[in-house]
mmCIF file of C-alpha atoms in Angstrom:
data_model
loop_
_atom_site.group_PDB
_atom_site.id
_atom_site.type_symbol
_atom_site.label_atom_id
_atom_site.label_comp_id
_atom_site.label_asym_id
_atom_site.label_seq_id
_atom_site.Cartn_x
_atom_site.Cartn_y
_atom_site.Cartn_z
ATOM 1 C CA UNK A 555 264.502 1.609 -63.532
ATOM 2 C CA UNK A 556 268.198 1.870 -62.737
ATOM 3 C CA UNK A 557 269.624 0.197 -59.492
ATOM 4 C CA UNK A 558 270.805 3.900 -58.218
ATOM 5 C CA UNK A 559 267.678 5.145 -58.980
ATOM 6 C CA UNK A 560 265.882 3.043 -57.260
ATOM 7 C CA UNK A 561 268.137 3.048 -54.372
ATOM 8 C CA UNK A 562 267.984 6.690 -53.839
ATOM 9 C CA UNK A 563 264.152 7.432 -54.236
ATOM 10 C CA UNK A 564 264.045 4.577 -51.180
ATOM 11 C CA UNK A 565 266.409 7.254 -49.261
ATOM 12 C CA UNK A 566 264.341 9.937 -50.727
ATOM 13 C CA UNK A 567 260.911 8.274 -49.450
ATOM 14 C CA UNK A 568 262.102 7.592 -46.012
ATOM 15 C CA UNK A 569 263.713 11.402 -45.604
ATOM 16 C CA UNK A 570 260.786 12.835 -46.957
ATOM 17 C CA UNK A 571 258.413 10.859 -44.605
ATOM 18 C CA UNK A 572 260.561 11.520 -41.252
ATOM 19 C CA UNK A 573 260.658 14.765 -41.402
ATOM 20 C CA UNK A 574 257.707 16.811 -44.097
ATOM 21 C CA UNK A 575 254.008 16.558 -43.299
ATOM 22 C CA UNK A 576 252.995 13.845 -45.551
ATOM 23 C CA UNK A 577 249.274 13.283 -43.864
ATOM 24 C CA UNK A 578 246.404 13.575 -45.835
ATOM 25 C CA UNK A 579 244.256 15.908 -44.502
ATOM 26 C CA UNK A 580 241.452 14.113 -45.136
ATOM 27 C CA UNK A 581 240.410 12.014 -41.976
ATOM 28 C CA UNK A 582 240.336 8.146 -41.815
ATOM 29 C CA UNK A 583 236.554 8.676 -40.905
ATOM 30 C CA UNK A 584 236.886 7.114 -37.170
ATOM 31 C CA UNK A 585 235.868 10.633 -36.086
ATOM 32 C CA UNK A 586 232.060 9.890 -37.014
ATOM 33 C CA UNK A 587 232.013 6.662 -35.093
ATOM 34 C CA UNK A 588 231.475 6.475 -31.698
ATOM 35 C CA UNK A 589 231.583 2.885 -29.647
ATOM 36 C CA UNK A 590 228.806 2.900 -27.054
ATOM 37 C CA UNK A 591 229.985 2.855 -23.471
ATOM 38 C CA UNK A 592 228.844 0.276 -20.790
ATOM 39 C CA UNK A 593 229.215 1.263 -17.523
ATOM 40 C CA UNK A 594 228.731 -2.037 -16.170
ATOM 41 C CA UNK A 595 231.255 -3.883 -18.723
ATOM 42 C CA UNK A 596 230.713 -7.479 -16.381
ATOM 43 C CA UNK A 597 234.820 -8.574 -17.055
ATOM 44 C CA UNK A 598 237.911 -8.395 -15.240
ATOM 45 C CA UNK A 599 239.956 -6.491 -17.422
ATOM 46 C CA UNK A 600 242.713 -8.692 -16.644
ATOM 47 C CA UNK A 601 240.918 -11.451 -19.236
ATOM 48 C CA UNK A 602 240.587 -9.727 -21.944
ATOM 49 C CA UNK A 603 241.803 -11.700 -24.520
ATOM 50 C CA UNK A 604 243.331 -9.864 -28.014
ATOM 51 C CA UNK A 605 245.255 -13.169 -29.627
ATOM 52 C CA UNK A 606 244.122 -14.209 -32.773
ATOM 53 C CA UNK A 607 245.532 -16.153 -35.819
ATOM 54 C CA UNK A 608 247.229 -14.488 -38.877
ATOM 55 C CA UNK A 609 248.725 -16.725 -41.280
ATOM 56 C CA UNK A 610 248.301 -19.758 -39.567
ATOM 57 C CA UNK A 611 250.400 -18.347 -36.632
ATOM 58 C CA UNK A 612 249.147 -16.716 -32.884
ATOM 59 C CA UNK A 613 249.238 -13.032 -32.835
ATOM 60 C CA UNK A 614 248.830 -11.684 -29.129
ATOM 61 C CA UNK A 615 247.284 -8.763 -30.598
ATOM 62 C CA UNK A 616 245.899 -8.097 -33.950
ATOM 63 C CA UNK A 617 248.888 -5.703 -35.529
ATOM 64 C CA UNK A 618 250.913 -5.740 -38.397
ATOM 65 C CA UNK A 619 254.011 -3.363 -37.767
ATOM 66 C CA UNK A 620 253.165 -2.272 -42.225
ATOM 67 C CA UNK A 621 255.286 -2.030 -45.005
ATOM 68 C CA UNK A 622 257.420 0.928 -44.548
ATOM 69 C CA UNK A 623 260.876 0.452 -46.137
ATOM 70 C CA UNK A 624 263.850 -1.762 -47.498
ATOM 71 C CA UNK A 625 266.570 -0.924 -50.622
ATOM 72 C CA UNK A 626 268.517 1.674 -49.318
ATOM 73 C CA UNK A 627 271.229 0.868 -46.638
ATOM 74 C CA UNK A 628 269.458 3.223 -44.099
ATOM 75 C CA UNK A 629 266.274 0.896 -44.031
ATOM 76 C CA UNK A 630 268.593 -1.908 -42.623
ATOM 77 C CA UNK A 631 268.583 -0.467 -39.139
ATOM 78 C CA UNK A 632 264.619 0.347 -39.398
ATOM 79 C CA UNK A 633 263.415 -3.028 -40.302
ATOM 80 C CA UNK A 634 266.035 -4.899 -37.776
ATOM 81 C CA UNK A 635 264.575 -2.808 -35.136
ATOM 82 C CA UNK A 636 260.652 -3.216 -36.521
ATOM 83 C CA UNK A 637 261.191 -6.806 -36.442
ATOM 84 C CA UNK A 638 262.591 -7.365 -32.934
ATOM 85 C CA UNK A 639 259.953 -5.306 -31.809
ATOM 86 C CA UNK A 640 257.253 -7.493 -33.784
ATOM 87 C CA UNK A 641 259.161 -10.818 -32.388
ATOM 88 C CA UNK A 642 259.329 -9.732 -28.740
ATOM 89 C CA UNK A 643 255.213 -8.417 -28.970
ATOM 90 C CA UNK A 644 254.095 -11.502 -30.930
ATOM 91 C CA UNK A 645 252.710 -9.253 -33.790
ATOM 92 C CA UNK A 646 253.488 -9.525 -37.319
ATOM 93 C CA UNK A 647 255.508 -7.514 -40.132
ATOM 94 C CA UNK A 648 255.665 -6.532 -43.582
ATOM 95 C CA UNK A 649 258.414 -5.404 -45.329
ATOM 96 C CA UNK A 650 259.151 -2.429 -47.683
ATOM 97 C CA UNK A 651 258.540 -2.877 -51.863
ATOM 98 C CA UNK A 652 261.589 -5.759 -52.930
ATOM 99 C CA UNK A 653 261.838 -4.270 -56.151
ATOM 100 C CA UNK A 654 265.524 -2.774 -55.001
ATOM 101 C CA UNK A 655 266.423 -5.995 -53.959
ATOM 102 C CA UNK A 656 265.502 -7.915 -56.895
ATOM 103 C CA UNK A 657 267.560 -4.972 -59.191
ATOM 104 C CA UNK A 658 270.492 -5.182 -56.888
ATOM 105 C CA UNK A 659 271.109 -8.916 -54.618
ATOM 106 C CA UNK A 660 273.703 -6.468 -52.658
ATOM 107 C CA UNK A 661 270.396 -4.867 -50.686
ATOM 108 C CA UNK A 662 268.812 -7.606 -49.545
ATOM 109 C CA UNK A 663 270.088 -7.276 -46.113
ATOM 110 C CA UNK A 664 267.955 -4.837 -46.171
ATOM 111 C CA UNK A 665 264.761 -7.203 -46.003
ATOM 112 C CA UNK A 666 266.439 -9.934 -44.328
ATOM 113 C CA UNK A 667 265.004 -9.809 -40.448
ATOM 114 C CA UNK A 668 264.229 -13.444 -39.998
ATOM 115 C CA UNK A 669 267.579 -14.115 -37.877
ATOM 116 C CA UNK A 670 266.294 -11.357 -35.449
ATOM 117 C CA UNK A 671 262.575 -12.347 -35.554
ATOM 118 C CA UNK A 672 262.148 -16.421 -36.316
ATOM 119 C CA UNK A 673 258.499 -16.824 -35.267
ATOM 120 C CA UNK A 674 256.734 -13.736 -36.416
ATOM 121 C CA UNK A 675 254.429 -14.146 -39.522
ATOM 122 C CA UNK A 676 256.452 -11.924 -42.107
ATOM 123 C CA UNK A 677 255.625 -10.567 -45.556
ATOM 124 C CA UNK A 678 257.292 -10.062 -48.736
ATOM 125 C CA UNK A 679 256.047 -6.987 -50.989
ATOM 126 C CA UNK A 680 256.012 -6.113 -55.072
ATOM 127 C CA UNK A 681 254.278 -3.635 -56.928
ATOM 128 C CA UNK A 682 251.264 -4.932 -58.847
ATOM 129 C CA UNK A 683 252.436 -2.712 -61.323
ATOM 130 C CA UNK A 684 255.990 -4.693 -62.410
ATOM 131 C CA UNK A 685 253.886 -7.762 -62.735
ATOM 132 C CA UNK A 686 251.073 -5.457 -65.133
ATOM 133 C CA UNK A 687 254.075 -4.553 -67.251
ATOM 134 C CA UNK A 688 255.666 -8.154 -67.545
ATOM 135 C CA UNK A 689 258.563 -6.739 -65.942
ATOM 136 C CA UNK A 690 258.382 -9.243 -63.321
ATOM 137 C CA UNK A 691 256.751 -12.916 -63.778
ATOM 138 C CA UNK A 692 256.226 -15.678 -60.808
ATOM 139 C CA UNK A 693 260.056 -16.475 -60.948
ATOM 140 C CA UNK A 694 260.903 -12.852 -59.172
ATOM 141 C CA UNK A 695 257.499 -13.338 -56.631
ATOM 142 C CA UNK A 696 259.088 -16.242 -55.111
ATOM 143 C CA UNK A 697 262.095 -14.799 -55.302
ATOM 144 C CA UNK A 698 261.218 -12.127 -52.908
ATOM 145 C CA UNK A 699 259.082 -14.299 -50.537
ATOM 146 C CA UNK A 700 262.293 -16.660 -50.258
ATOM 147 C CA UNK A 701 265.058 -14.800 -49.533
ATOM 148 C CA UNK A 702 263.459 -13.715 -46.546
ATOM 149 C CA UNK A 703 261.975 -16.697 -45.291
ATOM 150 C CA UNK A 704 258.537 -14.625 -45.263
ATOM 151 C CA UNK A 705 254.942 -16.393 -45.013
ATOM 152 C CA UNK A 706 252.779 -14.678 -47.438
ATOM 153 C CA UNK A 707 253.594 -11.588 -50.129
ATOM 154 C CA UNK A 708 251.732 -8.814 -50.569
ATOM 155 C CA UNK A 709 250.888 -7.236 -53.951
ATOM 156 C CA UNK A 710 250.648 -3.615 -53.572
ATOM 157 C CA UNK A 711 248.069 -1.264 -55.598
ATOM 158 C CA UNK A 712 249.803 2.327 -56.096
ATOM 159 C CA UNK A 713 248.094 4.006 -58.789
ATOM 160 C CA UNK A 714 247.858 7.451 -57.287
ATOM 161 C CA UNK A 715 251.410 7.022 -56.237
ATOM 162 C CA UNK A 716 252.417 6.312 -60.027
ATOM 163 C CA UNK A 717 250.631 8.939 -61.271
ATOM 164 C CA UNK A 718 252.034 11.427 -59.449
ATOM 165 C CA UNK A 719 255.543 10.013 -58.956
ATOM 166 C CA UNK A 720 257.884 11.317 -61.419
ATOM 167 C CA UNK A 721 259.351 7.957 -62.750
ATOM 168 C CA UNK A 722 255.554 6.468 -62.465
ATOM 169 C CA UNK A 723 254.530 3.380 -64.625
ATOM 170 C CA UNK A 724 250.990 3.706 -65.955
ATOM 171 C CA UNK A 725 250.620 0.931 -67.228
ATOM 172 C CA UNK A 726 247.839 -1.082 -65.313
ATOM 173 C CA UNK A 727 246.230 -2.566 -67.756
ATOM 174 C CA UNK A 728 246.862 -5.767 -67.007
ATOM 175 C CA UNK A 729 246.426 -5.830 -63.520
ATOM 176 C CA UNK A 730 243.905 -8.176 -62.625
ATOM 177 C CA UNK A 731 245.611 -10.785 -64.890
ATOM 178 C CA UNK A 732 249.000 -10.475 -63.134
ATOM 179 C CA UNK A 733 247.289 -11.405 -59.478
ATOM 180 C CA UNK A 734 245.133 -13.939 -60.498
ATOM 181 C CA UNK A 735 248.697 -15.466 -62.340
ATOM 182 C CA UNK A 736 250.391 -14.922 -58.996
ATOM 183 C CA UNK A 737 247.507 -16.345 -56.900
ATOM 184 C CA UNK A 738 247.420 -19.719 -58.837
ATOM 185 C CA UNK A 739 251.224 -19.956 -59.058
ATOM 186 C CA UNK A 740 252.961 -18.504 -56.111
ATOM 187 C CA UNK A 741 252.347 -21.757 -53.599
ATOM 188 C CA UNK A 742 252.095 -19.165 -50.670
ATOM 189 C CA UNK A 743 249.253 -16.773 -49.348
ATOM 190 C CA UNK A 744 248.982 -13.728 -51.334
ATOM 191 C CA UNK A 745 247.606 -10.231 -49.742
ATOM 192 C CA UNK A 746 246.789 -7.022 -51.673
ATOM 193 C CA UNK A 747 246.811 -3.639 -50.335
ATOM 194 C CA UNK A 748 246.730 -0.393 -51.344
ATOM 195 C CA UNK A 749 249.000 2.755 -50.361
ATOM 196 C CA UNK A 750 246.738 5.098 -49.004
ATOM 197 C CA UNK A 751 243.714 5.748 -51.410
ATOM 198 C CA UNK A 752 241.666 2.533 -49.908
ATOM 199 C CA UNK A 753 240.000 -0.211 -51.174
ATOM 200 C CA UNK A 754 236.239 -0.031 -52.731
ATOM 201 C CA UNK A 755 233.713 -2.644 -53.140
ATOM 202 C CA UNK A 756 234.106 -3.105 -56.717
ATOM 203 C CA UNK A 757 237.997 -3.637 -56.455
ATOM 204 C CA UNK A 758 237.186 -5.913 -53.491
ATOM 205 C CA UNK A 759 235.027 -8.360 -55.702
ATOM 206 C CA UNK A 760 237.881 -8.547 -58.246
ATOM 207 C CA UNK A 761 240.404 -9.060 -55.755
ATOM 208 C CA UNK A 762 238.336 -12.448 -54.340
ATOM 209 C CA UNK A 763 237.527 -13.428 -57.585
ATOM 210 C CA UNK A 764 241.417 -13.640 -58.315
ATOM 211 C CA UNK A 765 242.106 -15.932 -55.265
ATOM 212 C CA UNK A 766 243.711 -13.181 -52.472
ATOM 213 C CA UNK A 767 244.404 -14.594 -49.623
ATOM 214 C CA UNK A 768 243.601 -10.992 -47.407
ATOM 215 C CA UNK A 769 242.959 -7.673 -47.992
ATOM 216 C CA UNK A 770 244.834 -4.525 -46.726
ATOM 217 C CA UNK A 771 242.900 -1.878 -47.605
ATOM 218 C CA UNK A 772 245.303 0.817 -46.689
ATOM 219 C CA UNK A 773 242.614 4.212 -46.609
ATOM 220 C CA UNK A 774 242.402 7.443 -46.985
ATOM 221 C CA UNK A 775 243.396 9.474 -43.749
ATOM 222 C CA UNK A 776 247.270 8.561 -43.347
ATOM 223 C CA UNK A 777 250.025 8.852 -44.924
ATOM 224 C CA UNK A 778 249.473 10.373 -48.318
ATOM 225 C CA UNK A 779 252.281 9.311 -51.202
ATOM 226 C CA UNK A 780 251.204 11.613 -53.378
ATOM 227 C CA UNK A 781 252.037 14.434 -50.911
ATOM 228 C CA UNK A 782 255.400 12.481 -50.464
ATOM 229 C CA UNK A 783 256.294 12.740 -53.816
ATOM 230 C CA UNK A 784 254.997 16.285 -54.484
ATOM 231 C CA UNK A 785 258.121 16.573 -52.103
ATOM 232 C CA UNK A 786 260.554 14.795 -54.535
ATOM 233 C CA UNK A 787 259.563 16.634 -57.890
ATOM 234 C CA UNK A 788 258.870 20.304 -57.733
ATOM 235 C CA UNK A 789 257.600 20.532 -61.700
ATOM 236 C CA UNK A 790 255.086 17.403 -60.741
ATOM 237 C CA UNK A 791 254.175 19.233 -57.518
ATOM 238 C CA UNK A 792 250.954 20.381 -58.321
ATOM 239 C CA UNK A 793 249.935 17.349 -59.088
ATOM 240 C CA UNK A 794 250.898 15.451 -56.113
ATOM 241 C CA UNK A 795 249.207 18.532 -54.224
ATOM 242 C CA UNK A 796 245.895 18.633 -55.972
ATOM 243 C CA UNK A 797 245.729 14.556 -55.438
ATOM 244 C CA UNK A 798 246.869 14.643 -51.497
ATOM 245 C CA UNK A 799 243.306 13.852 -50.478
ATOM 246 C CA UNK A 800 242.375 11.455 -52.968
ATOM 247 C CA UNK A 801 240.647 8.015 -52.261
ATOM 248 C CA UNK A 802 238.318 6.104 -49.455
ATOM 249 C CA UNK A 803 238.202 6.906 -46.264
ATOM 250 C CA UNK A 804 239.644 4.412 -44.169
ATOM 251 C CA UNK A 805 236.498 3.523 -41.991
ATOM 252 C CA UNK A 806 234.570 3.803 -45.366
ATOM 253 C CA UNK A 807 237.033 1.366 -47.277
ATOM 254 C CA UNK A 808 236.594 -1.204 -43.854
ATOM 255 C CA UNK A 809 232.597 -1.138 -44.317
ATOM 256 C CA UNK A 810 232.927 -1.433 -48.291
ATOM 257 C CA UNK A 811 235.222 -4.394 -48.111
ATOM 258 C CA UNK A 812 233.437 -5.960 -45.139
ATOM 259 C CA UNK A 813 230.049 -6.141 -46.684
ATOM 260 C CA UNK A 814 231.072 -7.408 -50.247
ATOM 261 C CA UNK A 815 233.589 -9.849 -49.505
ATOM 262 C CA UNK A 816 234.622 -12.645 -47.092
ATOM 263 C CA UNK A 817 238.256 -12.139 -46.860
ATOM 264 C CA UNK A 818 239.969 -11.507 -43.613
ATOM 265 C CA UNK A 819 240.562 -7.759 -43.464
ATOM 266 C CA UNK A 820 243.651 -5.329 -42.484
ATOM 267 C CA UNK A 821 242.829 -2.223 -41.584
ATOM 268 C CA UNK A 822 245.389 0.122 -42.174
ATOM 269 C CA UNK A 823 245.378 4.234 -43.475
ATOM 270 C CA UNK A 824 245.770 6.653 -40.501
ATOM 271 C CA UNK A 825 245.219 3.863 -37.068
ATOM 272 C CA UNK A 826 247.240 6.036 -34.620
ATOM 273 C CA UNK A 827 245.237 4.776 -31.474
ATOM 274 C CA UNK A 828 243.910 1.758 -29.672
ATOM 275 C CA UNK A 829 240.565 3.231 -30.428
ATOM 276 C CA UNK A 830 241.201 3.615 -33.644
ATOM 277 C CA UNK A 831 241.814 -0.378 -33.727
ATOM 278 C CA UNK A 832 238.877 -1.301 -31.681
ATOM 279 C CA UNK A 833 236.507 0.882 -34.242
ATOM 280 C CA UNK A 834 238.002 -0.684 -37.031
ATOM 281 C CA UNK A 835 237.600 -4.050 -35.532
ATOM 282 C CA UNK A 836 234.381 -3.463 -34.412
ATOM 283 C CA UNK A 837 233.526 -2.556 -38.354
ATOM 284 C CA UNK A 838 234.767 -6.004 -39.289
ATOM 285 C CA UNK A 839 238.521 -5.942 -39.804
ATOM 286 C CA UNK A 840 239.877 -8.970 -38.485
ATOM 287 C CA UNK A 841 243.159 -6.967 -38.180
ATOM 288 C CA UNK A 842 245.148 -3.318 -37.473
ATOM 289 C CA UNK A 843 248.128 -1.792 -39.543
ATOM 290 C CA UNK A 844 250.522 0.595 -38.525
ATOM 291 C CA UNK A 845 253.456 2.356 -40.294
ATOM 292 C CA UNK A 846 254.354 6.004 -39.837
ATOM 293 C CA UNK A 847 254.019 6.473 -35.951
ATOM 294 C CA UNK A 848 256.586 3.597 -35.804
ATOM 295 C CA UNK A 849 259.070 5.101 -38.578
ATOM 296 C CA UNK A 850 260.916 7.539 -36.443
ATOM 297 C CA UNK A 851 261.022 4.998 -33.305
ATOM 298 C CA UNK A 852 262.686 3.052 -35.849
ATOM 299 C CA UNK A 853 265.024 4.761 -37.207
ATOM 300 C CA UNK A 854 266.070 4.910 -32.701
ATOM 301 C CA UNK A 855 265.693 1.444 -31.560
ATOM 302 C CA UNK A 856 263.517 -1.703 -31.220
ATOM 303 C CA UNK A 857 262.544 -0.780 -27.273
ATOM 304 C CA UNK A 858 261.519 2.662 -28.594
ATOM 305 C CA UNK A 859 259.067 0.756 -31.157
ATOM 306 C CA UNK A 860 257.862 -1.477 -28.560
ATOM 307 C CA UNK A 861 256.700 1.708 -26.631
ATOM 308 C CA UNK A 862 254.587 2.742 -29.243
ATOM 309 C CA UNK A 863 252.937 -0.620 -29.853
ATOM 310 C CA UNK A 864 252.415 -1.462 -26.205
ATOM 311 C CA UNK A 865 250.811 1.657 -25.262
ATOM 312 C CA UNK A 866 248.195 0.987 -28.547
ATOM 313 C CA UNK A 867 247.694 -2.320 -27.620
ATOM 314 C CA UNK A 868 247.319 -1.128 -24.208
ATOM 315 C CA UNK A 869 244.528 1.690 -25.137
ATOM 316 C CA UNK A 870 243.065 -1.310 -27.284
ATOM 317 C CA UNK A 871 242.486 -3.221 -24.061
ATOM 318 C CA UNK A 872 241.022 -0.228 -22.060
ATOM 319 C CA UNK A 873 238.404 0.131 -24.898
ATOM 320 C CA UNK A 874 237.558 -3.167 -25.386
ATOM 321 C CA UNK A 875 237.271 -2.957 -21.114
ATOM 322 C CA UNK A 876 234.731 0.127 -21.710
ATOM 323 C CA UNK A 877 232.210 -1.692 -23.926
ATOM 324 C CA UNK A 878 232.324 -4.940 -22.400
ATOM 325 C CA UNK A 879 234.431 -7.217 -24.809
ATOM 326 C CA UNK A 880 236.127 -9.854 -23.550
ATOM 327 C CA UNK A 881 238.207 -11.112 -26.875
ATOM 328 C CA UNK A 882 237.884 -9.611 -30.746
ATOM 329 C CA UNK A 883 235.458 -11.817 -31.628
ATOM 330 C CA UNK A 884 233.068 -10.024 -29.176
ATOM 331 C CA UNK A 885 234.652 -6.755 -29.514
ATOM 332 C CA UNK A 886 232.747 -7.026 -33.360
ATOM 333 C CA UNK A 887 229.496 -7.571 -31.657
ATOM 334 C CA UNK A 888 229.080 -4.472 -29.894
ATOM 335 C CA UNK A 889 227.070 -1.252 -31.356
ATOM 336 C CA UNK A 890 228.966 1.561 -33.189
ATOM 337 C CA UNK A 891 227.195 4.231 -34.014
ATOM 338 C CA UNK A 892 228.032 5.976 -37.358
ATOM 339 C CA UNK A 893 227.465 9.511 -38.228
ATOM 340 C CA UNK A 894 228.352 12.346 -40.303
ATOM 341 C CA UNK A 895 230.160 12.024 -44.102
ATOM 342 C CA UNK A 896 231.177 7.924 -42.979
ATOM 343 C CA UNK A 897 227.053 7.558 -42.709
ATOM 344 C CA UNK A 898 226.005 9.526 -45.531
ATOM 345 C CA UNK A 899 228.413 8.083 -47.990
ATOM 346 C CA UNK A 900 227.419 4.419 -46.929
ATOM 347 C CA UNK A 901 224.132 5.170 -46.919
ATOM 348 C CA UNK A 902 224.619 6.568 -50.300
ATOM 349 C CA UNK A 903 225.838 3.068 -51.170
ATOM 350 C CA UNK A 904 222.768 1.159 -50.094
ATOM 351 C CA UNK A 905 224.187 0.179 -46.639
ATOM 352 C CA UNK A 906 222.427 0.789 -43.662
ATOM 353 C CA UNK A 907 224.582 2.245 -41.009
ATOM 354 C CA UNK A 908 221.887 1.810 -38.195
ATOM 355 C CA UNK A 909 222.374 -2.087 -37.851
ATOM 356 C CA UNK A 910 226.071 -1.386 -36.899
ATOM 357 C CA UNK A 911 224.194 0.395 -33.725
ATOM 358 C CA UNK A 912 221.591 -1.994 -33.228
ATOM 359 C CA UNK A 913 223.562 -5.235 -32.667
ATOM 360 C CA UNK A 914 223.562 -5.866 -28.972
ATOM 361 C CA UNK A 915 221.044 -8.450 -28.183
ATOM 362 C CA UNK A 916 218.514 -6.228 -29.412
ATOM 363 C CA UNK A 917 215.562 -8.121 -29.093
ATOM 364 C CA UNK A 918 216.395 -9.232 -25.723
ATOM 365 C CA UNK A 919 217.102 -5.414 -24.438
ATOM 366 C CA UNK A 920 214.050 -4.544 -25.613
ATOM 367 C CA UNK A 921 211.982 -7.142 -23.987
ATOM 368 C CA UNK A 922 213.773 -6.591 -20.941
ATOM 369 C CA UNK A 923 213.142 -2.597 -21.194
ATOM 370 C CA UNK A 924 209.209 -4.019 -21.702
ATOM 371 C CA UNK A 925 209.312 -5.708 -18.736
ATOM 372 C CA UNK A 926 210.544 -3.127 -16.478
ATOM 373 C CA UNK A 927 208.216 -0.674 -17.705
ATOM 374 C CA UNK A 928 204.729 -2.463 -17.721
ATOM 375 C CA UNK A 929 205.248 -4.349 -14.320
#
């Protein structure tokens, strides 16, 4: 792909996603799961404690501010003002797809944040799909990790996105060859994440088996790219269209990759709430994306970003207050009770959603419950 081209479908992507409805309309799933209250939570909400360790550094709360753009000079501003806001909240950041940079050496200032953000955790992104295609070998992966200082690159799966895009390369074939390669090679953590369709079990195993470092699973339920690039291509249109709501659920995806590997987990695809975090915690991620409700703030200022993330980590606390968790670890104790389309599919899939509501010291509940009654 030209360097223009490129360029410009980075404008087009960033336009498109400020200002058309790009949301799936299928939901993440966090609608059928309900935390169970305690009215006598037993902690000063004052200690609850949300750090936790990403990339061998301290988050004070377990966000990444996601990928959301880079290669066109208009994403220079957004990421600047992402990345101040991820440095002054202790979170961490990924940047937008490198592939502009790595056309044209002229647009990497619109990666390069470290100057404004020197301790976050920060990481570099490619498309799976240049490395499938050998247009891209190890050379270009370190290449984009380096000239942004960044901890850890993510590979990222876009196969609806291709599909319906109208330059798309479909051309996966080699896939799972291409991230074991840059696994064994790179010399730096390696994450994979999708776009918005989610991650299943199957694609989970294969992604361990490789050597990733982490898991994003990206779900169904956010921001759909096939709906933004029905936008871009009105003779592709129906395609993007028909596609919109295609993929795993993000509270689905969470369960999926929880049970069938042990990689740490981001949960990202649609969290627009601290309660959206704390369920997806509670499922088993070990951490929360976020990229669209922190696009527009963006494109403002860093303070304006800030707001968003503070009142989510805020709303985080509260619920984590409400069901008596002092820190995340504990927070992914606590009973969840699944219902509806997130039950039935799992329990479709052999898992059984009732232990996820039956964690709490169960034995010792009941025996207490015993007690009380036969006295």
């Amino acid at each position: 792909m030209t360097q223009n081209k490129t360029e410009n479908r980075k404008k087009e992507h960033i336009t498109i996603c400020i200002e058309k409805n790009i949301k799936s309309t299928k939901t993440t799933g966090f609608e059928d799961l309900t935390l169970v209250h305690h009215a006598l939570p037993s902690i000063n909400m004052s200690d609850i404690d949300t750090t936790c360790t990403f990339l061998n550094k301290t988050l004070k709360a377990p966000i990444i501010i996601e990928a959301i753009t880079g290669g066109a000079k208009i994403a220079e501003k957004i990421n600047k003002n992402l990345a101040i806001a991820a440095n002054d909240l202790g979170l961490a950041m990924g940047v937008g797809s490198q592939r502009a940079a790595i056309e044209d050496q002229t647009l990497e200032s619109t990666y390069t944040v470290r100057k404004v953000a020197p301790t976050i955790p920060l990481i570099g992104n490619l498309g799976a799909i240049q490395f499938s295609n050998n247009e891209y070998n190890i050379k270009d992966a370190k290449n984009a990790i380096n000239f942004i200082d960044a901890n850890a690159l993510a590979i990222h799966l876009n196969p609806l996105q291709e599909a319906t895009q109208p330059e798309g390369d479909l051309d996966f074939k080699n896939d799972k060859t291409a991230i074991k390669n840059i696994c064994q090679n790179l010399g730096k953590p390696v994450i994979v994440k999708e776009t918005g369709a989610g991650i299943s079990r199957e694609t989970a195993i294969e992604l361990e088996k490789s050597g990733v470092a982490i898991i994003d699973i990206a779900g169904l339920g956010g921001t759909s790219f096939s709906a933004v690039e029905s936008y871009r291509d009105k003779e592709k249109q129906p395609i993007g269209t028909v596609f919109k709501n295609w993929g795993i659920p993000t509270a689905i995806s969470i369960v999926e990759v929880t049970k069938s590997t042990k990689l740490p987990i981001i949960a990202s695809g649609g969290i627009r709430s601290g309660i959206d975090a704390a369920k997806a915690i509670c499922l088993g991620a070990n951490y929360v994306g976020l990229a669209l409700p922190l696009l527009k703030p963006a494109t403002k200022s860093a303070n304006d970003v800030k707001k968003v993330l503070q009142q989510i980590i805020h709303e985080l606390k509260t619920t984590m207050f409400l069901v008596g968790a002092k820190n995340l670890e504990e927070l992914k104790t606590k009973d969840i009770i699944i219902t509806g389309e997130t039950k039935e599919w799992l329990n479709t899939r052999g898992i059984d959603t009732k232990t996820y509501a039956n964690r709490e010291n169960i034995k010792n509940l009941r025996k207490n419950i015993k007690d009380v009654l036969y006295q």
